[in-house]
């Protein structure tokens, strides 16, 4: 028998007496039915409405349904999803969830990892598909309607996700903010949804280097993102302008990547460009704020292995887009704080190329022209000096 092997700890119970009472005293069996009768309480608990939860469950149900065995009954898909959502919504430890749901700690760990992987695989094509030229045009129209920045196909930035230091990792995960992290690099649209993400880069790496090494950076350099052809800026008779991504000083300037003018020797024209770019760029920072406010696993250090941390981030990104599609009109009910938690990374600013400089000058001239100027922008930049 295995229990008789030398050095092996003998099991006291096949199922602990407390865990054996799961169907009578576990949180799922005691609360789930009652929670569904109260829309506000359900959303506070699961971070989504009942209808959205049901839609999500329908998508994931085939992969979360396991077979009963002669040894024990499987855990139902509803409970597996609820445990995972509760972990992502609170960041509580597996030990804490063990006493709430009366499931084994290792069982909860396996449920969370598996469900997060299923969420990523099942939802990715539906809520974050590969953008087409029509998608880029729709995103650009959203930015123009909301912040009057034409030909903008997204706001780009990176967010440091605090993690436990992986064994034997040296200083690779130690970032300039003085804690261990992995980086979520994301491109967001004007509806605070993520369009493209890159997850898992070392926290010690600068945003510019992460983007250059990421698949989206490589595809942008090789013109493989299916971007629309350059078009004239609204009302302008000037040359066609390419479609661009807006970013902060941590990224290199290029024909498709706009960053602010350097902070030295700024005149009104450059200040106006920086002001207009910042108004567009804030969408990715607000998207990160919504993400971490709703899924509070990001508000403390994630005590998991790097591969499982990646699964958690992937699942939260998918759930963020999924709830933005189905629950966006009621997100305010949760009192989400959309202030930015992202700081500038100035460690490795890229040297701007000639083509990138020309495109930035084209936008700067347009924002000061009668066709592109805003009536309040001069007051805004002079008030910020």
Short mmCIF file of C-alpha atoms in Angstrom, two decimals:
data_model
loop_
_atom_site.label_atom_id
_atom_site.label_comp_id
_atom_site.label_asym_id
_atom_site.label_seq_id
_atom_site.Cartn_x
_atom_site.Cartn_y
_atom_site.Cartn_z
CA UNK A 1 0.00 0.00 0.00
CA UNK A 2 1.14 3.54 -0.74
CA UNK A 3 0.44 4.66 2.82
CA UNK A 4 2.92 2.05 4.07
CA UNK A 5 5.84 3.44 2.04
CA UNK A 6 8.71 4.73 4.23
CA UNK A 7 8.70 8.52 4.67
CA UNK A 8 5.20 8.97 3.24
CA UNK A 9 2.78 10.87 5.48
CA UNK A 10 -0.20 8.74 6.37
CA UNK A 11 -3.56 10.29 5.48
CA UNK A 12 -5.83 10.92 8.43
CA UNK A 13 -8.98 11.13 6.30
CA UNK A 14 -10.03 10.20 2.78
CA UNK A 15 -12.29 13.29 2.94
CA UNK A 16 -11.98 15.66 5.89
CA UNK A 17 -15.18 15.74 7.98
CA UNK A 18 -15.51 19.50 7.43
CA UNK A 19 -15.11 19.17 3.66
CA UNK A 20 -17.59 16.29 3.69
CA UNK A 21 -20.27 18.82 4.71
CA UNK A 22 -19.82 20.84 1.53
CA UNK A 23 -23.30 20.12 0.19
CA UNK A 24 -24.88 21.28 3.48
CA UNK A 25 -22.64 24.16 4.59
CA UNK A 26 -20.54 25.19 1.58
CA UNK A 27 -20.98 28.73 0.31
CA UNK A 28 -22.07 27.60 -3.14
CA UNK A 29 -24.87 25.39 -1.87
CA UNK A 30 -26.02 27.93 0.75
CA UNK A 31 -25.81 31.16 -1.27
CA UNK A 32 -25.94 30.53 -5.01
CA UNK A 33 -29.71 30.12 -5.38
CA UNK A 34 -30.47 33.07 -3.08
CA UNK A 35 -27.89 35.30 -4.80
CA UNK A 36 -29.57 34.79 -8.16
CA UNK A 37 -32.73 36.36 -6.72
CA UNK A 38 -30.92 39.64 -5.92
CA UNK A 39 -29.35 41.28 -8.98
CA UNK A 40 -27.25 43.80 -7.04
CA UNK A 41 -25.86 41.26 -4.56
CA UNK A 42 -25.11 38.80 -7.36
CA UNK A 43 -23.15 41.40 -9.29
CA UNK A 44 -21.23 42.45 -6.20
CA UNK A 45 -20.33 38.80 -5.59
CA UNK A 46 -19.50 37.70 -9.16
CA UNK A 47 -18.66 41.09 -10.74
CA UNK A 48 -21.23 40.50 -13.48
CA UNK A 49 -24.99 40.34 -13.85
CA UNK A 50 -27.00 37.12 -13.63
CA UNK A 51 -27.72 37.20 -17.37
CA UNK A 52 -24.03 37.69 -18.20
CA UNK A 53 -23.05 34.88 -15.81
CA UNK A 54 -25.51 32.56 -17.55
CA UNK A 55 -24.14 33.50 -20.98
CA UNK A 56 -20.61 32.88 -19.76
CA UNK A 57 -21.60 29.54 -18.25
CA UNK A 58 -23.20 28.46 -21.52
CA UNK A 59 -19.95 29.19 -23.36
CA UNK A 60 -17.78 27.30 -20.86
CA UNK A 61 -20.14 24.50 -19.83
CA UNK A 62 -18.80 21.75 -22.16
CA UNK A 63 -15.21 22.20 -20.91
CA UNK A 64 -16.18 22.53 -17.24
CA UNK A 65 -18.31 19.39 -17.16
CA UNK A 66 -16.35 16.46 -15.74
CA UNK A 67 -17.35 12.82 -15.36
CA UNK A 68 -18.37 11.31 -12.01
CA UNK A 69 -16.25 8.37 -10.90
CA UNK A 70 -16.80 5.46 -8.53
CA UNK A 71 -14.61 7.29 -6.01
CA UNK A 72 -16.41 10.65 -5.89
CA UNK A 73 -18.80 12.97 -7.68
CA UNK A 74 -17.42 15.72 -9.88
CA UNK A 75 -17.86 19.40 -9.05
CA UNK A 76 -20.55 20.98 -11.20
CA UNK A 77 -19.67 23.67 -13.80
CA UNK A 78 -21.63 26.37 -11.90
CA UNK A 79 -19.56 25.84 -8.77
CA UNK A 80 -16.26 25.69 -10.69
CA UNK A 81 -17.03 28.98 -12.40
CA UNK A 82 -18.23 30.63 -9.19
CA UNK A 83 -15.08 29.62 -7.27
CA UNK A 84 -12.90 31.04 -10.04
CA UNK A 85 -14.85 34.31 -10.29
CA UNK A 86 -14.70 34.72 -6.52
CA UNK A 87 -10.93 34.25 -6.56
CA UNK A 88 -10.49 36.78 -9.37
CA UNK A 89 -12.93 39.24 -7.80
CA UNK A 90 -11.34 39.21 -4.33
CA UNK A 91 -7.80 37.91 -4.62
CA UNK A 92 -8.47 35.77 -1.53
CA UNK A 93 -6.01 32.96 -0.90
CA UNK A 94 -6.90 29.38 -1.78
CA UNK A 95 -6.85 28.62 1.95
CA UNK A 96 -9.52 31.28 2.53
CA UNK A 97 -11.66 29.93 -0.32
CA UNK A 98 -11.22 26.44 1.14
CA UNK A 99 -13.10 27.47 4.28
CA UNK A 100 -15.78 29.31 2.28
CA UNK A 101 -16.59 26.64 -0.30
CA UNK A 102 -15.41 23.61 1.72
CA UNK A 103 -13.27 22.36 -1.16
CA UNK A 104 -9.71 21.12 -0.79
CA UNK A 105 -6.97 23.70 -1.30
CA UNK A 106 -5.35 21.68 -4.09
CA UNK A 107 -8.80 21.16 -5.63
CA UNK A 108 -9.41 24.92 -5.68
CA UNK A 109 -5.98 25.51 -7.20
CA UNK A 110 -6.74 23.05 -10.00
CA UNK A 111 -10.22 24.49 -10.58
CA UNK A 112 -8.93 28.08 -10.88
CA UNK A 113 -6.10 27.18 -13.27
CA UNK A 114 -8.29 25.00 -15.47
CA UNK A 115 -11.21 27.45 -15.57
CA UNK A 116 -8.93 30.39 -16.40
CA UNK A 117 -7.45 28.43 -19.29
CA UNK A 118 -10.94 27.52 -20.55
CA UNK A 119 -12.06 31.17 -20.33
CA UNK A 120 -9.09 32.26 -22.46
CA UNK A 121 -9.56 29.53 -25.05
CA UNK A 122 -13.34 29.80 -25.32
CA UNK A 123 -13.80 33.59 -25.28
CA UNK A 124 -10.78 34.84 -27.18
CA UNK A 125 -12.26 34.54 -30.66
CA UNK A 126 -15.53 36.14 -29.58
CA UNK A 127 -14.42 39.08 -27.41
CA UNK A 128 -10.91 39.83 -28.72
CA UNK A 129 -10.72 38.64 -32.35
CA UNK A 130 -7.85 39.53 -34.65
CA UNK A 131 -8.74 43.02 -35.95
CA UNK A 132 -9.53 43.54 -39.61
CA UNK A 133 -9.31 46.78 -41.61
CA UNK A 134 -13.01 47.37 -40.87
CA UNK A 135 -12.37 46.91 -37.15
CA UNK A 136 -9.54 49.45 -37.22
CA UNK A 137 -11.78 51.97 -38.99
CA UNK A 138 -14.49 51.46 -36.36
CA UNK A 139 -11.95 51.98 -33.55
CA UNK A 140 -10.60 55.10 -35.25
CA UNK A 141 -14.12 56.49 -35.57
CA UNK A 142 -14.66 55.87 -31.85
CA UNK A 143 -11.57 57.88 -30.91
CA UNK A 144 -12.53 60.71 -33.24
CA UNK A 145 -16.08 60.88 -31.86
CA UNK A 146 -14.93 60.81 -28.22
CA UNK A 147 -11.69 62.84 -28.14
CA UNK A 148 -11.38 64.32 -31.68
CA UNK A 149 -8.14 62.45 -32.43
CA UNK A 150 -8.46 61.23 -36.05
CA UNK A 151 -6.85 58.11 -37.51
CA UNK A 152 -6.19 56.68 -34.03
CA UNK A 153 -6.48 52.90 -33.85
CA UNK A 154 -5.77 52.44 -30.16
CA UNK A 155 -4.01 53.56 -26.98
CA UNK A 156 -1.01 51.50 -25.87
CA UNK A 157 0.57 51.05 -22.46
CA UNK A 158 1.89 48.45 -20.03
CA UNK A 159 0.69 47.52 -16.54
CA UNK A 160 2.88 45.83 -13.94
CA UNK A 161 1.10 42.91 -12.24
CA UNK A 162 2.58 42.25 -8.78
CA UNK A 163 3.64 38.61 -8.27
CA UNK A 164 5.52 36.49 -5.77
CA UNK A 165 9.19 36.23 -6.70
CA UNK A 166 9.65 33.02 -8.70
CA UNK A 167 12.44 30.74 -7.41
CA UNK A 168 15.88 31.21 -8.96
CA UNK A 169 14.70 34.19 -11.03
CA UNK A 170 17.28 36.70 -9.82
CA UNK A 171 16.25 40.27 -10.62
CA UNK A 172 14.43 39.52 -13.89
CA UNK A 173 10.99 40.19 -12.36
CA UNK A 174 12.11 43.17 -10.21
CA UNK A 175 10.79 46.40 -11.74
CA UNK A 176 11.64 50.08 -11.36
CA UNK A 177 8.79 50.45 -8.85
CA UNK A 178 10.72 48.18 -6.48
CA UNK A 179 8.56 45.05 -6.53
CA UNK A 180 8.37 41.81 -8.54
CA UNK A 181 6.01 41.81 -11.49
CA UNK A 182 5.05 40.59 -14.92
CA UNK A 183 3.83 43.03 -17.55
CA UNK A 184 0.46 43.21 -19.26
CA UNK A 185 1.01 45.15 -22.50
CA UNK A 186 -2.31 46.19 -24.00
CA UNK A 187 -3.83 48.17 -26.85
CA UNK A 188 -7.26 49.58 -25.89
CA UNK A 189 -10.07 51.19 -27.86
CA UNK A 190 -12.34 54.10 -26.90
CA UNK A 191 -14.79 51.74 -25.19
CA UNK A 192 -12.08 50.66 -22.69
CA UNK A 193 -11.89 47.22 -24.33
CA UNK A 194 -8.60 45.48 -25.04
CA UNK A 195 -7.88 44.96 -28.73
CA UNK A 196 -4.48 43.21 -28.55
CA UNK A 197 -2.53 42.08 -25.48
CA UNK A 198 0.89 40.65 -24.71
CA UNK A 199 1.23 38.98 -21.29
CA UNK A 200 4.09 37.69 -19.19
CA UNK A 201 7.15 39.83 -19.93
CA UNK A 202 9.64 40.30 -17.09
CA UNK A 203 8.97 43.30 -14.86
CA UNK A 204 12.56 44.53 -15.30
CA UNK A 205 12.04 45.05 -19.05
CA UNK A 206 11.06 48.49 -20.35
CA UNK A 207 7.79 49.04 -22.20
CA UNK A 208 9.59 49.87 -25.45
CA UNK A 209 11.61 46.64 -25.41
CA UNK A 210 8.54 44.56 -24.51
CA UNK A 211 6.56 46.04 -27.40
CA UNK A 212 9.43 45.55 -29.85
CA UNK A 213 9.76 41.89 -28.89
CA UNK A 214 6.01 41.23 -28.74
CA UNK A 215 4.14 39.75 -31.67
CA UNK A 216 2.02 42.88 -32.12
CA UNK A 217 5.15 45.04 -32.32
CA UNK A 218 6.69 42.73 -34.89
CA UNK A 219 3.49 42.66 -36.96
CA UNK A 220 3.26 46.47 -36.83
CA UNK A 221 6.83 46.82 -38.12
CA UNK A 222 6.16 44.35 -40.92
CA UNK A 223 2.80 45.94 -41.89
CA UNK A 224 0.88 42.76 -41.04
CA UNK A 225 -1.85 44.29 -38.85
CA UNK A 226 -4.24 44.85 -41.78
CA UNK A 227 -4.24 48.60 -41.16
CA UNK A 228 -6.35 50.76 -43.50
CA UNK A 229 -4.63 52.83 -46.15
CA UNK A 230 -3.59 56.36 -45.06
CA UNK A 231 -6.38 58.91 -45.37
CA UNK A 232 -6.68 62.67 -45.14
CA UNK A 233 -7.50 64.06 -41.72
CA UNK A 234 -11.13 65.33 -41.44
CA UNK A 235 -11.61 68.60 -43.28
CA UNK A 236 -7.97 68.77 -44.33
CA UNK A 237 -6.64 69.15 -47.86
CA UNK A 238 -3.17 68.06 -46.79
CA UNK A 239 -1.40 64.77 -47.48
CA UNK A 240 -2.94 61.49 -46.26
CA UNK A 241 -2.01 60.55 -42.71
CA UNK A 242 -1.34 56.96 -41.60
CA UNK A 243 -3.42 55.32 -38.89
CA UNK A 244 -1.53 55.55 -35.60
CA UNK A 245 -1.32 54.18 -32.07
CA UNK A 246 -0.96 56.70 -29.24
CA UNK A 247 1.48 56.01 -26.41
CA UNK A 248 3.62 57.69 -23.76
CA UNK A 249 7.33 58.56 -23.72
CA UNK A 250 8.27 54.95 -22.97
CA UNK A 251 7.75 53.92 -26.61
CA UNK A 252 9.70 54.72 -29.75
CA UNK A 253 8.26 57.15 -32.29
CA UNK A 254 7.45 55.65 -35.70
CA UNK A 255 5.02 56.35 -38.57
CA UNK A 256 2.35 54.26 -36.81
CA UNK A 257 3.30 55.10 -33.19
CA UNK A 258 2.79 58.59 -31.79
CA UNK A 259 4.41 59.73 -28.54
CA UNK A 260 4.45 63.23 -26.98
CA UNK A 261 6.97 65.90 -27.84
CA UNK A 262 9.85 66.07 -25.32
CA UNK A 263 9.02 68.21 -22.31
CA UNK A 264 11.78 70.72 -22.97
CA UNK A 265 11.30 73.80 -25.20
CA UNK A 266 7.56 73.31 -25.65
CA UNK A 267 5.64 75.97 -27.58
CA UNK A 268 1.84 76.18 -27.81
CA UNK A 269 1.74 74.03 -30.94
CA UNK A 270 3.64 71.17 -29.27
CA UNK A 271 1.66 71.55 -26.05
CA UNK A 272 -1.58 71.24 -27.99
CA UNK A 273 -0.36 68.05 -29.66
CA UNK A 274 0.67 66.59 -26.28
CA UNK A 275 -2.70 67.58 -24.81
CA UNK A 276 -4.68 65.96 -27.63
CA UNK A 277 -2.54 62.81 -27.51
CA UNK A 278 -2.91 62.52 -23.73
CA UNK A 279 -6.71 62.77 -24.00
CA UNK A 280 -6.64 59.76 -26.36
CA UNK A 281 -4.01 57.83 -24.41
CA UNK A 282 -5.97 57.96 -21.14
CA UNK A 283 -8.33 55.26 -22.44
CA UNK A 284 -5.80 52.49 -21.92
CA UNK A 285 -4.99 53.78 -18.43
CA UNK A 286 -8.69 53.88 -17.58
CA UNK A 287 -9.09 50.36 -18.99
CA UNK A 288 -6.36 49.18 -16.60
CA UNK A 289 -8.16 50.99 -13.77
CA UNK A 290 -11.45 49.26 -14.57
CA UNK A 291 -9.68 45.90 -14.85
CA UNK A 292 -7.98 46.13 -11.45
CA UNK A 293 -11.03 47.61 -9.70
CA UNK A 294 -13.36 44.88 -10.90
CA UNK A 295 -10.90 41.96 -10.62
CA UNK A 296 -9.15 42.69 -7.33
CA UNK A 297 -6.75 39.82 -7.64
CA UNK A 298 -4.55 42.56 -9.18
CA UNK A 299 -4.60 44.69 -6.04
CA UNK A 300 -2.22 42.39 -4.16
CA UNK A 301 0.66 40.10 -5.00
CA UNK A 302 -0.50 37.00 -6.90
CA UNK A 303 0.85 33.97 -5.05
CA UNK A 304 1.11 31.60 -8.02
CA UNK A 305 3.70 30.22 -10.41
CA UNK A 306 4.44 32.41 -13.48
CA UNK A 307 2.55 30.10 -15.89
CA UNK A 308 -0.55 30.22 -13.68
CA UNK A 309 -0.21 34.00 -13.25
CA UNK A 310 -0.34 34.26 -17.05
CA UNK A 311 -3.55 32.18 -17.08
CA UNK A 312 -5.12 34.46 -14.45
CA UNK A 313 -4.25 37.62 -16.42
CA UNK A 314 -5.53 36.09 -19.66
CA UNK A 315 -8.82 35.13 -18.01
CA UNK A 316 -9.29 38.59 -16.50
CA UNK A 317 -8.65 40.27 -19.86
CA UNK A 318 -11.28 38.06 -21.49
CA UNK A 319 -13.76 38.67 -18.65
CA UNK A 320 -13.08 42.41 -18.85
CA UNK A 321 -14.04 42.51 -22.54
CA UNK A 322 -16.94 40.12 -22.00
CA UNK A 323 -18.47 42.30 -19.28
CA UNK A 324 -17.75 45.49 -21.25
CA UNK A 325 -19.88 44.03 -24.03
CA UNK A 326 -22.74 42.79 -21.83
CA UNK A 327 -22.61 44.91 -18.64
CA UNK A 328 -20.96 48.19 -19.64
CA UNK A 329 -24.05 50.29 -18.96
CA UNK A 330 -24.16 49.20 -15.32
CA UNK A 331 -20.45 49.18 -14.45
CA UNK A 332 -20.99 52.43 -12.53
CA UNK A 333 -23.07 50.49 -10.00
CA UNK A 334 -19.86 48.95 -8.66
CA UNK A 335 -18.24 52.34 -8.02
CA UNK A 336 -15.27 51.53 -10.25
CA UNK A 337 -12.27 53.81 -9.88
CA UNK A 338 -10.96 54.53 -13.36
CA UNK A 339 -7.93 56.59 -12.34
CA UNK A 340 -4.68 55.41 -13.82
CA UNK A 341 -2.38 53.09 -11.90
CA UNK A 342 0.27 53.20 -14.62
CA UNK A 343 3.42 55.32 -14.42
CA UNK A 344 5.66 56.42 -17.25
CA UNK A 345 8.69 54.29 -18.06
CA UNK A 346 11.42 56.59 -19.33
CA UNK A 347 14.29 54.14 -18.94
CA UNK A 348 14.73 53.39 -22.65
CA UNK A 349 13.15 56.01 -24.89
CA UNK A 350 13.60 55.12 -28.53
CA UNK A 351 15.29 57.50 -30.98
CA UNK A 352 12.57 58.85 -33.29
CA UNK A 353 12.90 58.10 -36.99
CA UNK A 354 12.52 60.69 -39.72
CA UNK A 355 9.22 59.24 -40.95
CA UNK A 356 7.79 59.21 -37.43
CA UNK A 357 8.82 62.83 -36.90
CA UNK A 358 7.09 63.85 -40.14
CA UNK A 359 3.84 62.13 -39.14
CA UNK A 360 3.90 63.78 -35.71
CA UNK A 361 4.45 67.18 -37.31
CA UNK A 362 1.50 66.51 -39.64
CA UNK A 363 -0.81 65.85 -36.69
CA UNK A 364 0.58 68.82 -34.74
CA UNK A 365 -0.11 71.15 -37.67
CA UNK A 366 -3.62 69.74 -38.07
CA UNK A 367 -4.50 70.26 -34.39
CA UNK A 368 -3.59 73.95 -34.74
CA UNK A 369 -5.41 74.44 -38.05
CA UNK A 370 -8.98 75.77 -38.37
CA UNK A 371 -10.12 72.29 -39.44
CA UNK A 372 -8.66 70.43 -36.46
CA UNK A 373 -8.46 72.93 -33.58
CA UNK A 374 -10.72 72.74 -30.51
CA UNK A 375 -12.12 75.93 -29.03
CA UNK A 376 -10.92 75.16 -25.49
CA UNK A 377 -7.49 73.65 -26.11
CA UNK A 378 -5.49 76.86 -25.68
CA UNK A 379 -7.16 77.54 -22.33
CA UNK A 380 -6.46 73.92 -21.34
CA UNK A 381 -2.73 73.99 -22.09
CA UNK A 382 -2.19 77.46 -20.63
CA UNK A 383 -3.97 76.48 -17.46
CA UNK A 384 -1.68 73.46 -17.04
CA UNK A 385 1.59 75.39 -17.13
#
